[in-house]
Amino acid sequence: MSASNPTSSGGPIVEGPLDPEHDATASLALEPDYVSRLTGRVVATTGESREVISPLNGAPLAHIPQSSDDDVAAAFAKARVAQEKWAATPVAERERILIRLHDLVLDRQAEILDLIVLESGKARKHAFDEPLHIALTARYYGRRSSKILDTERKLGVIPVLTRVELNHVPKGVVGIISPWNYPFTMALCDGIAAIAAGNAVVIKPDSQTMLSALLGAELLAEAGLPENLWTVVAGPGSKIGTSIIQRADYVCFTGSTNTGKLVAKQAAERLIGASLELGGKNPMLILKDADIEKAAEGATRAVFSNSGQLCVSVERLFVDDKVYDRFVERFVARTQAMTLGATLGWENDMGTLISQAQVDTATAHVEDAVSKGARVLTGGKARPDLAPFFFEPTILEGVTPEMTCFGNETFGPVVSLYRFHSEEEAIERANDGEYGLNGSIYSRDTARARRIARQVKCGTININEAFGATFASIDAPMGGMRESGQGRRQGVEGILRYTETQSVASQAILRFAPQFGMSDQAYAKFMTASLRALKALGRA
């Protein structure tokens, strides 16, 4: 299979995968025509490309065309033209497109799962979370957008005579910068709400997982989304991220806290809004009355889903001293019983990390902790025999504040165990640090767990569940407190963030000035008496 050269108009580059007959590292998992169809959606005229390899075995998957600043400018220019017409499209028509997307995602989930696993290396059972989440999101906004975006009546200052309505006006063109860890769902879920609100989207997915994002763009087009309303550009954030922020009317970013702060600063300089889902050092609390077997099962999912490369995954486990030993025994046993592997099938309980950089971080955190006195209860090392970037599920005990992994996010399959002796202590330790994204509490007394949840500084809290209860409940907003971010995806907040609120008031008979021959002083007395009367009537 020979490689084709890029065209000056930014045509698809199909240099990979190479022919295994001539290249032992090549893969035919993806046919060149399929790759060409997807990469042809990238707005790119540079003639440059970036190779994408599969973390399953290091084989090449594709070469992704790279965009320039001029390409970003062109994408936004086309998006603005398309958005003007889209904003005038009835919300009901936008909803119909999202319902069709829901069906397409479910119908083509096998294809979606294959691509996610090939690009990310995650276990197929964890990849399934992605089409599930997108189907839920598309259906939610496909059923709820009309109601959420409908003009609202508000109280007027003078009953009957003042009519106030609140409109939700789309921002314009939304810039989205999405991460690699959930390449399909993170490339689509935020943008679905944006287009439902009447906006256009220009998205820059992470370079490591472009194909999953491009498949999402293809499905949107098949669902009926008009051309240029969803435009994809490609390249490092350091090269074109600023170009996106400089042109967007709103920015949505998911990634590290350090990068999120830069995005927030650039957005603030332009006085545009930004929603940011950032890092976390998420806690789980196992109370003394918890069902130990359920808690151990939940902890295994909370810690090791997607090999710990999940924004809401748990990295700190706080266990009541009265049940600590029993819990640790069951948690370690469940962890050691996991099936590890890097394949396309359903047989794996945990897949591989995505890159050597992630392996290096996990290795450094474990080695640092062990060198300072922590104990490895299971795991603790890389497993290149399973896949190039595989790292064992790892449980640490005796982690102390001077260790790197105590307060810094590992974003890998590494968790630290801690005893606590009172619920007050557990809450204090859970709130330690600057993060506040997701938490979990296990207790048979859910009312008590809910009271404790109000004291834990996290944007989402799951009770007797790892993370799915909040993540899959699309009507519930999701986001972080403190340095875990700002703004919320999902729910009413998730779509209204992409709108400007516009108040429109009409006034009848009385004007807000003296009339009927009143003096200014008489008008002031009249208005004062009116205010007292409205208070007496219980008016807000």
Coordinates of C-alpha atoms in Angstrom, one line a residue:
M1 CA 0.0 0.0 0.0
S2 CA 1.7 3.2 -1.1
A3 CA 1.3 6.4 0.7
S4 CA -0.4 9.3 -1.0
N5 CA 1.0 12.9 -0.7
P6 CA -1.0 15.7 0.9
T7 CA -2.7 18.1 -1.4
S8 CA -2.4 21.8 -1.2
S9 CA -6.0 22.0 -0.3
G10 CA -5.6 19.9 2.8
G11 CA -6.7 16.6 1.4
P12 CA -6.4 13.4 3.4
I13 CA -3.1 11.8 4.2
V14 CA -3.2 8.1 4.2
E15 CA 0.4 7.0 4.8
G16 CA -0.7 4.5 7.4
P17 CA -1.2 1.8 8.4
L18 CA 1.6 0.4 6.3
D19 CA 1.7 -3.0 4.6
P20 CA 2.7 -5.7 7.1
E21 CA 4.2 -7.6 4.2
H22 CA 7.0 -5.0 4.2
D23 CA 6.8 -3.6 7.7
A24 CA 6.7 -6.0 10.7
T25 CA 5.3 -3.2 12.9
A26 CA 2.4 -2.3 10.6
S27 CA -1.2 -3.1 11.2
L28 CA -4.2 -3.6 8.9
A29 CA -6.6 -3.0 11.7
L30 CA -7.8 0.1 9.8
E31 CA -8.1 0.2 6.1
P32 CA -6.5 3.1 4.3
D33 CA -9.7 4.1 2.7
Y34 CA -11.4 4.3 6.1
V35 CA -8.5 6.4 7.5
S36 CA -8.7 8.6 4.5
R37 CA -12.4 9.2 5.0
L38 CA -11.9 10.3 8.6
T39 CA -8.8 12.4 8.2
G40 CA -10.3 14.1 5.2
R41 CA -12.5 16.0 7.7
V42 CA -9.5 17.8 9.2
V43 CA -9.1 21.4 8.1
A44 CA -5.4 21.3 7.2
T45 CA -3.3 22.8 4.4
T46 CA 0.2 22.6 5.9
G47 CA 1.2 19.3 4.2
E48 CA 2.5 18.1 7.5
S49 CA 1.2 15.1 9.4
R50 CA 1.5 13.3 12.7
E51 CA 1.7 9.6 13.1
V52 CA -0.8 7.9 15.4
I53 CA 0.2 4.5 16.9
S54 CA -1.8 2.0 18.8
P55 CA -0.8 1.5 22.4
L56 CA -2.0 -2.1 22.1
N57 CA 1.1 -3.0 20.2
G58 CA 2.9 0.1 18.9
A59 CA 1.6 -0.4 15.3
P60 CA 0.8 2.7 13.2
L61 CA -2.8 3.5 12.7
A62 CA -2.8 6.7 10.6
H63 CA -1.1 10.0 9.8
I64 CA -3.2 13.0 10.9
P65 CA -2.9 16.2 8.8
Q66 CA -1.8 19.1 10.9
S67 CA -3.5 22.5 10.9
S68 CA -2.0 26.0 10.9
D69 CA -3.2 29.3 12.3
D70 CA -4.6 30.1 8.9
D71 CA -6.5 26.8 8.9
V72 CA -8.0 27.7 12.3
A73 CA -9.0 31.1 11.0
A74 CA -10.6 29.5 8.0
A75 CA -12.5 27.0 10.2
F76 CA -13.9 29.8 12.3
A77 CA -14.9 31.9 9.2
K78 CA -16.9 29.0 7.8
A79 CA -18.4 28.2 11.1
R80 CA -19.6 31.8 11.6
V81 CA -21.5 31.7 8.3
A82 CA -23.0 28.4 9.1
Q83 CA -24.0 29.4 12.7
E84 CA -26.0 32.4 11.6
K85 CA -28.4 30.1 9.7
W86 CA -28.3 27.5 12.4
A87 CA -29.3 29.9 15.1
A88 CA -32.5 30.6 13.2
T89 CA -33.2 26.8 12.9
P90 CA -36.1 25.7 15.2
V91 CA -34.9 24.0 18.3
A92 CA -37.1 21.1 17.5
E93 CA -35.1 20.4 14.3
R94 CA -31.9 20.5 16.3
E95 CA -33.4 18.0 18.7
R96 CA -34.3 15.7 15.8
I97 CA -30.7 15.6 14.7
L98 CA -29.6 14.6 18.2
I99 CA -32.1 11.8 18.4
R100 CA -30.8 10.5 15.1
L101 CA -27.2 10.7 16.5
H102 CA -28.4 8.7 19.5
D103 CA -29.5 5.9 17.2
L104 CA -26.4 6.0 15.0
V105 CA -24.1 5.7 18.1
L106 CA -26.0 2.7 19.3
D107 CA -26.2 1.1 15.9
R108 CA -22.4 1.6 15.2
Q109 CA -21.1 1.0 18.7
A110 CA -18.9 -2.0 17.6
E111 CA -17.1 0.2 15.2
I112 CA -16.8 3.0 17.8
L113 CA -15.5 0.6 20.4
D114 CA -12.9 -0.9 18.0
L115 CA -11.5 2.6 17.2
I116 CA -11.5 3.7 20.9
V117 CA -9.6 0.6 22.0
L118 CA -7.1 0.8 19.1
E119 CA -6.3 4.5 19.8
S120 CA -6.4 4.5 23.6
G121 CA -5.5 0.9 24.6
K122 CA -8.3 0.8 27.2
A123 CA -10.3 -2.3 28.0
R124 CA -13.3 -2.7 25.8
K125 CA -15.6 -2.8 28.8
H126 CA -14.3 0.7 29.7
A127 CA -14.5 1.9 26.1
F128 CA -18.2 1.0 26.2
D129 CA -18.8 3.8 28.7
E130 CA -18.1 6.3 25.8
P131 CA -20.9 5.4 23.3
L132 CA -23.2 4.9 26.3
H133 CA -22.5 8.4 27.6
I134 CA -22.9 10.0 24.1
A135 CA -26.2 8.2 23.5
L136 CA -27.4 9.4 26.9
T137 CA -26.2 13.0 26.2
A138 CA -27.7 13.1 22.7
R139 CA -31.0 11.8 23.9
Y140 CA -31.2 14.2 26.9
Y141 CA -30.6 17.3 24.8
G142 CA -32.7 15.8 22.0
R143 CA -35.6 15.7 24.4
R144 CA -35.0 18.6 26.7
S145 CA -33.4 21.5 24.7
S146 CA -36.8 23.0 23.6
K147 CA -37.9 23.3 27.2
I148 CA -34.6 24.6 28.6
L149 CA -34.1 27.2 25.8
D150 CA -37.7 28.3 25.6
T151 CA -38.4 32.0 26.4
E152 CA -39.1 32.4 30.1
R153 CA -41.5 34.8 31.8
K154 CA -40.0 36.8 34.8
L155 CA -41.6 39.0 37.4
G156 CA -42.1 42.6 36.2
V157 CA -41.6 45.5 38.5
I158 CA -45.2 46.6 38.2
P159 CA -47.7 43.6 38.2
V160 CA -49.6 43.3 34.9
L161 CA -48.2 46.4 33.4
T162 CA -44.6 45.3 33.1
R163 CA -44.0 42.1 31.0
V164 CA -40.5 40.6 31.2
E165 CA -39.2 37.8 29.1
L166 CA -35.8 36.1 29.2
N167 CA -34.3 34.8 26.0
H168 CA -31.4 32.4 25.7
V169 CA -29.2 33.6 22.8
P170 CA -26.4 31.4 21.4
K171 CA -22.9 32.6 22.0
G172 CA -21.8 32.1 18.4
V173 CA -18.8 29.8 17.7
V174 CA -17.6 27.6 20.6
G175 CA -14.0 26.4 20.7
I176 CA -13.5 23.0 22.3
I177 CA -10.2 21.5 23.2
S178 CA -10.8 17.8 24.2
P179 CA -8.4 15.2 25.8
W180 CA -7.2 11.8 24.9
N181 CA -8.5 9.7 27.8
Y182 CA -12.1 9.5 26.7
P183 CA -11.6 10.4 23.0
F184 CA -15.1 9.8 21.7
T185 CA -17.2 11.0 24.6
M186 CA -15.1 14.1 25.4
A187 CA -14.9 15.1 21.8
L188 CA -18.7 15.0 21.5
C189 CA -20.5 15.5 24.8
D190 CA -19.7 19.2 25.3
G191 CA -20.2 20.1 21.7
I192 CA -23.6 18.4 21.6
A193 CA -25.0 20.9 24.1
A194 CA -23.3 23.7 22.2
I195 CA -25.0 22.9 18.9
A196 CA -28.3 22.2 20.7
A197 CA -28.1 25.8 21.9
G198 CA -27.7 27.1 18.4
N199 CA -23.9 27.5 18.2
A200 CA -21.3 26.2 15.8
V201 CA -18.2 24.2 17.1
V202 CA -14.6 24.3 16.2
I203 CA -12.9 21.4 18.0
K204 CA -9.2 20.5 18.5
P205 CA -9.1 16.9 19.8
D206 CA -5.9 15.6 21.4
S207 CA -3.4 14.5 18.8
Q208 CA -3.1 11.0 20.2
T209 CA -6.8 10.1 19.6
M210 CA -7.9 12.1 16.6
L211 CA -9.6 9.2 14.8
S212 CA -12.2 8.6 17.5
A213 CA -13.1 12.3 17.4
L214 CA -13.3 12.3 13.6
L215 CA -15.7 9.4 13.7
G216 CA -17.9 11.4 16.0
A217 CA -17.8 14.3 13.5
E218 CA -18.8 11.8 10.8
L219 CA -21.7 10.5 12.8
L220 CA -23.0 14.1 13.4
A221 CA -22.9 14.7 9.7
E222 CA -24.8 11.5 9.0
A223 CA -27.4 12.5 11.6
G224 CA -28.1 15.6 9.5
L225 CA -25.9 18.4 11.1
P226 CA -25.3 21.0 8.4
E227 CA -21.9 21.5 6.9
N228 CA -19.3 23.6 8.7
L229 CA -21.3 23.6 12.0
W230 CA -18.8 21.1 13.4
T231 CA -15.3 21.7 12.2
V232 CA -12.2 19.7 13.3
V233 CA -8.6 21.1 13.4
A234 CA -5.5 19.2 14.4
G235 CA -2.2 20.1 16.1
P236 CA -0.5 20.6 19.4
G237 CA -2.3 22.9 21.8
S238 CA 0.9 24.9 22.1
K239 CA 0.7 25.7 18.3
I240 CA -3.0 26.2 17.6
G241 CA -4.7 26.3 21.0
T242 CA -4.2 30.0 21.3
S243 CA -5.5 30.5 17.8
I244 CA -8.8 28.8 18.9
I245 CA -9.1 30.9 22.1
Q246 CA -8.4 34.1 20.2
R247 CA -11.3 33.5 17.8
A248 CA -13.9 31.6 19.9
D249 CA -16.9 33.2 21.6
Y250 CA -16.7 30.6 24.4
V251 CA -14.1 28.0 25.2
C252 CA -14.5 24.5 26.7
F253 CA -11.4 22.8 27.8
T254 CA -10.8 19.5 29.5
G255 CA -7.3 18.7 30.7
S256 CA -4.6 19.4 33.2
T257 CA -5.0 22.2 35.8
N258 CA -1.8 24.0 34.7
T259 CA -3.0 24.2 31.1
G260 CA -6.5 25.1 32.2
K261 CA -5.1 28.1 34.1
L262 CA -3.5 29.3 30.8
V263 CA -6.7 28.8 28.9
A264 CA -8.6 30.7 31.6
K265 CA -6.1 33.6 31.5
Q266 CA -6.3 33.9 27.7
A267 CA -10.1 33.7 27.8
A268 CA -10.2 36.4 30.5
E269 CA -8.1 38.7 28.4
R270 CA -10.8 38.6 25.7
L271 CA -13.6 38.7 28.3
I272 CA -15.1 35.5 26.9
G273 CA -16.5 32.6 29.1
A274 CA -14.7 29.4 29.7
S275 CA -15.7 26.1 31.2
L276 CA -12.8 24.0 32.5
E277 CA -12.7 20.5 33.8
L278 CA -9.3 20.0 35.2
G279 CA -7.2 17.7 37.4
G280 CA -8.3 15.8 40.5
K281 CA -7.0 13.7 43.4
N282 CA -10.3 12.1 44.1
P283 CA -11.2 10.6 47.4
M284 CA -13.3 7.6 48.4
L285 CA -14.6 7.2 52.0
I286 CA -15.4 3.7 53.3
L287 CA -17.4 4.1 56.5
K288 CA -17.6 1.6 59.2
D289 CA -21.1 0.4 58.2
A290 CA -20.2 -0.1 54.6
D291 CA -20.9 -3.3 52.7
I292 CA -17.3 -4.4 52.4
E293 CA -17.8 -6.6 49.3
K294 CA -19.7 -3.9 47.5
A295 CA -17.1 -1.3 48.6
A296 CA -14.2 -3.4 47.3
E297 CA -15.9 -4.0 44.0
G298 CA -16.7 -0.3 43.7
A299 CA -13.1 0.7 44.6
T300 CA -11.7 -1.6 41.9
R301 CA -13.8 0.2 39.3
A302 CA -13.2 3.6 40.7
V303 CA -9.5 3.2 40.7
F304 CA -8.7 1.0 37.7
S305 CA -11.3 2.0 35.1
N306 CA -9.4 3.0 32.0
S307 CA -6.2 2.2 33.9
G308 CA -6.9 5.2 36.2
Q309 CA -6.8 7.6 33.2
L310 CA -10.2 9.0 34.1
C311 CA -10.8 12.5 35.5
V312 CA -13.2 11.2 38.1
S313 CA -11.2 8.1 39.1
V314 CA -10.2 7.6 42.7
E315 CA -6.6 8.0 43.8
R316 CA -7.1 8.2 47.6
L317 CA -9.0 5.6 49.6
F318 CA -9.9 6.5 53.2
V319 CA -11.1 3.5 55.2
D320 CA -12.5 3.4 58.8
D321 CA -10.1 1.7 61.1
K322 CA -12.8 -0.7 62.2
V323 CA -13.2 -2.2 58.8
Y324 CA -9.8 -1.4 57.3
D325 CA -8.2 -4.8 57.4
R326 CA -11.2 -6.6 56.0
F327 CA -11.6 -4.0 53.2
V328 CA -7.9 -4.2 52.3
E329 CA -8.0 -8.0 52.1
R330 CA -11.0 -7.9 49.7
F331 CA -9.7 -5.0 47.7
V332 CA -6.3 -6.5 47.1
A333 CA -7.8 -9.9 46.3
R334 CA -10.1 -8.3 43.7
T335 CA -7.3 -6.4 42.2
Q336 CA -5.1 -9.4 41.9
A337 CA -7.9 -11.4 40.3
M338 CA -8.3 -8.8 37.4
T339 CA -7.6 -10.0 33.9
L340 CA -5.0 -7.8 32.3
G341 CA -4.5 -7.4 28.6
A342 CA -4.3 -5.2 25.5
T343 CA -6.7 -6.6 23.0
L344 CA -9.9 -5.7 21.2
G345 CA -12.0 -8.3 23.0
W346 CA -14.2 -8.1 26.1
E347 CA -12.0 -10.4 28.2
N348 CA -9.9 -7.7 29.9
D349 CA -10.6 -6.0 33.2
M350 CA -7.9 -3.4 32.6
G351 CA -6.1 -2.3 29.5
T352 CA -2.9 -0.4 28.9
L353 CA -1.9 3.2 29.5
I354 CA -1.8 5.3 26.4
S355 CA 1.8 6.4 26.2
Q356 CA 5.3 6.1 27.7
A357 CA 4.8 9.5 29.4
Q358 CA 2.0 8.0 31.4
V359 CA 4.1 5.0 32.3
D360 CA 7.0 7.2 33.4
T361 CA 4.7 9.2 35.7
A362 CA 3.2 6.1 37.3
T363 CA 6.7 4.6 37.7
A364 CA 8.1 7.7 39.2
H365 CA 5.3 8.1 41.7
V366 CA 5.6 4.5 42.9
E367 CA 9.3 4.5 43.1
D368 CA 9.4 7.8 45.0
A369 CA 6.8 6.5 47.5
V370 CA 8.6 3.2 48.0
S371 CA 12.0 5.0 48.5
K372 CA 10.4 7.0 51.3
G373 CA 8.8 4.1 53.1
A374 CA 5.5 3.3 51.4
R375 CA 4.6 -0.4 50.9
V376 CA 3.3 -1.9 47.6
L377 CA 0.4 -4.3 48.5
T378 CA 0.1 -5.4 44.8
G379 CA 1.4 -4.3 41.4
G380 CA 3.9 -1.5 41.3
K381 CA 5.7 -2.0 38.0
A382 CA 5.4 -1.7 34.2
R383 CA 4.5 -4.7 32.2
P384 CA 5.9 -4.3 28.7
D385 CA 5.3 -8.1 28.2
L386 CA 1.6 -7.2 28.0
A387 CA 1.8 -4.0 25.9
P388 CA 4.4 -1.3 25.4
F389 CA 2.8 1.0 27.9
F390 CA 1.2 -1.4 30.3
F391 CA 1.4 -0.7 34.1
E392 CA 0.1 -3.0 36.7
P393 CA -2.9 -2.0 38.9
T394 CA -1.1 -0.8 42.1
I395 CA -2.2 -0.4 45.7
L396 CA 0.1 1.6 48.1
E397 CA 0.0 1.8 51.8
G398 CA 1.8 4.1 54.1
V399 CA 1.9 7.1 51.8
T400 CA 2.9 10.3 53.6
P401 CA 2.8 14.0 52.6
E402 CA 6.5 14.1 51.5
M403 CA 5.8 11.6 48.8
T404 CA 5.0 12.9 45.3
C405 CA 1.8 10.8 44.9
F406 CA 0.3 12.0 48.2
G407 CA -1.1 15.2 46.7
N408 CA -0.2 15.1 43.0
E409 CA -2.4 13.5 40.4
T410 CA -0.9 10.3 39.0
F411 CA -3.6 9.7 36.3
G412 CA -2.7 6.0 36.3
P413 CA -3.6 2.8 38.0
V414 CA -2.1 3.8 41.4
V415 CA -4.1 4.3 44.6
S416 CA -3.1 5.1 48.2
L417 CA -4.8 3.6 51.2
Y418 CA -5.3 5.5 54.5
R419 CA -6.9 4.6 57.8
F420 CA -9.2 7.1 59.6
H421 CA -10.6 6.9 63.1
S422 CA -13.5 9.4 62.9
E423 CA -15.8 10.7 60.2
E424 CA -14.6 14.3 60.9
E425 CA -11.0 13.2 60.3
A426 CA -12.1 11.5 57.0
I427 CA -13.8 14.6 55.8
E428 CA -10.8 16.8 56.7
R429 CA -8.4 14.5 54.9
A430 CA -10.7 14.1 51.8
N431 CA -10.7 17.9 51.6
D432 CA -6.9 18.2 51.9
G433 CA -5.2 19.8 48.9
E434 CA -6.5 22.1 46.2
Y435 CA -8.5 19.7 44.0
G436 CA -12.2 19.0 44.2
L437 CA -13.6 17.1 41.2
N438 CA -15.2 13.8 42.3
G439 CA -15.7 11.8 45.4
S440 CA -17.3 8.6 46.6
I441 CA -18.8 7.4 49.9
Y442 CA -19.7 3.9 50.9
S443 CA -22.2 3.4 53.7
R444 CA -25.4 1.4 54.4
D445 CA -26.9 4.6 55.8
T446 CA -27.4 6.7 52.7
A447 CA -29.0 9.6 54.5
R448 CA -25.8 9.9 56.7
A449 CA -23.7 9.6 53.6
R450 CA -25.6 12.4 51.9
R451 CA -25.0 14.6 55.0
I452 CA -21.3 13.9 54.8
A453 CA -21.3 14.5 51.1
R454 CA -22.3 18.1 51.7
Q455 CA -19.1 18.6 53.6
V456 CA -16.8 17.1 51.0
K457 CA -15.5 19.8 48.5
C458 CA -16.1 18.0 45.3
G459 CA -18.3 18.9 42.4
T460 CA -19.8 15.3 42.2
I461 CA -20.2 12.8 45.0
N462 CA -21.3 9.2 44.4
I463 CA -22.8 7.1 47.2
N464 CA -22.3 3.3 47.1
E465 CA -21.0 3.7 43.5
A466 CA -17.7 4.5 41.9
F467 CA -18.5 7.3 39.5
G468 CA -21.2 6.2 37.2
A469 CA -24.2 7.4 39.2
T470 CA -23.3 11.1 38.6
F471 CA -21.5 10.7 35.3
A472 CA -24.4 8.9 33.6
S473 CA -27.1 11.0 35.1
I474 CA -27.1 13.7 32.4
D475 CA -29.7 15.8 34.1
A476 CA -27.1 16.4 36.9
P477 CA -24.4 19.0 36.3
M478 CA -20.8 17.8 36.4
G479 CA -17.6 19.7 37.1
G480 CA -15.0 20.6 39.7
M481 CA -14.5 22.8 42.7
R482 CA -11.3 24.7 43.5
E483 CA -8.4 23.8 41.2
S484 CA -10.4 21.1 39.5
G485 CA -12.1 23.6 37.3
Q486 CA -15.0 25.9 36.7
G487 CA -18.3 25.7 35.0
R488 CA -20.4 22.5 34.5
R489 CA -21.2 20.1 31.7
Q490 CA -24.5 18.2 31.5
G491 CA -27.9 19.2 32.6
V492 CA -29.4 22.6 32.3
E493 CA -26.1 24.3 33.2
G494 CA -24.4 22.3 30.5
I495 CA -26.4 23.9 27.7
L496 CA -27.0 27.4 29.2
R497 CA -23.3 28.0 29.5
Y498 CA -23.3 28.3 25.7
T499 CA -25.9 31.1 25.7
E500 CA -26.2 34.7 26.6
T501 CA -29.3 35.7 28.7
Q502 CA -31.2 38.5 27.2
S503 CA -33.9 40.3 29.2
V504 CA -36.7 41.9 27.2
A505 CA -39.3 44.1 29.0
S506 CA -42.4 45.9 27.7
Q507 CA -44.2 48.5 29.7
A508 CA -47.8 49.5 29.5
I509 CA -49.7 52.6 30.8
L510 CA -47.3 53.7 33.5
R511 CA -43.9 55.0 32.7
F512 CA -41.0 55.3 35.1
A513 CA -41.2 59.0 35.4
P514 CA -43.7 61.5 36.8
Q515 CA -46.9 61.7 34.8
F516 CA -50.5 62.9 35.2
G517 CA -49.1 66.2 36.4
M518 CA -47.1 64.8 39.2
S519 CA -44.0 66.5 40.5
D520 CA -40.8 64.6 41.1
Q521 CA -41.5 64.6 44.8
A522 CA -45.1 63.3 44.4
Y523 CA -43.8 60.6 42.1
A524 CA -41.3 59.5 44.7
K525 CA -44.0 59.3 47.4
F526 CA -46.3 57.3 45.0
M527 CA -43.5 54.8 44.2
T528 CA -42.6 54.5 47.9
A529 CA -46.2 53.7 48.8
S530 CA -46.4 51.2 45.9
L531 CA -43.3 49.4 47.2
R532 CA -44.8 49.1 50.7
A533 CA -48.0 47.8 49.3
L534 CA -46.3 45.2 47.2
K535 CA -44.3 44.0 50.2
A536 CA -47.5 43.6 52.2
L537 CA -48.9 41.5 49.4
G538 CA -45.9 39.2 49.6
R539 CA -44.5 40.3 46.2
A540 CA -40.8 39.4 45.7

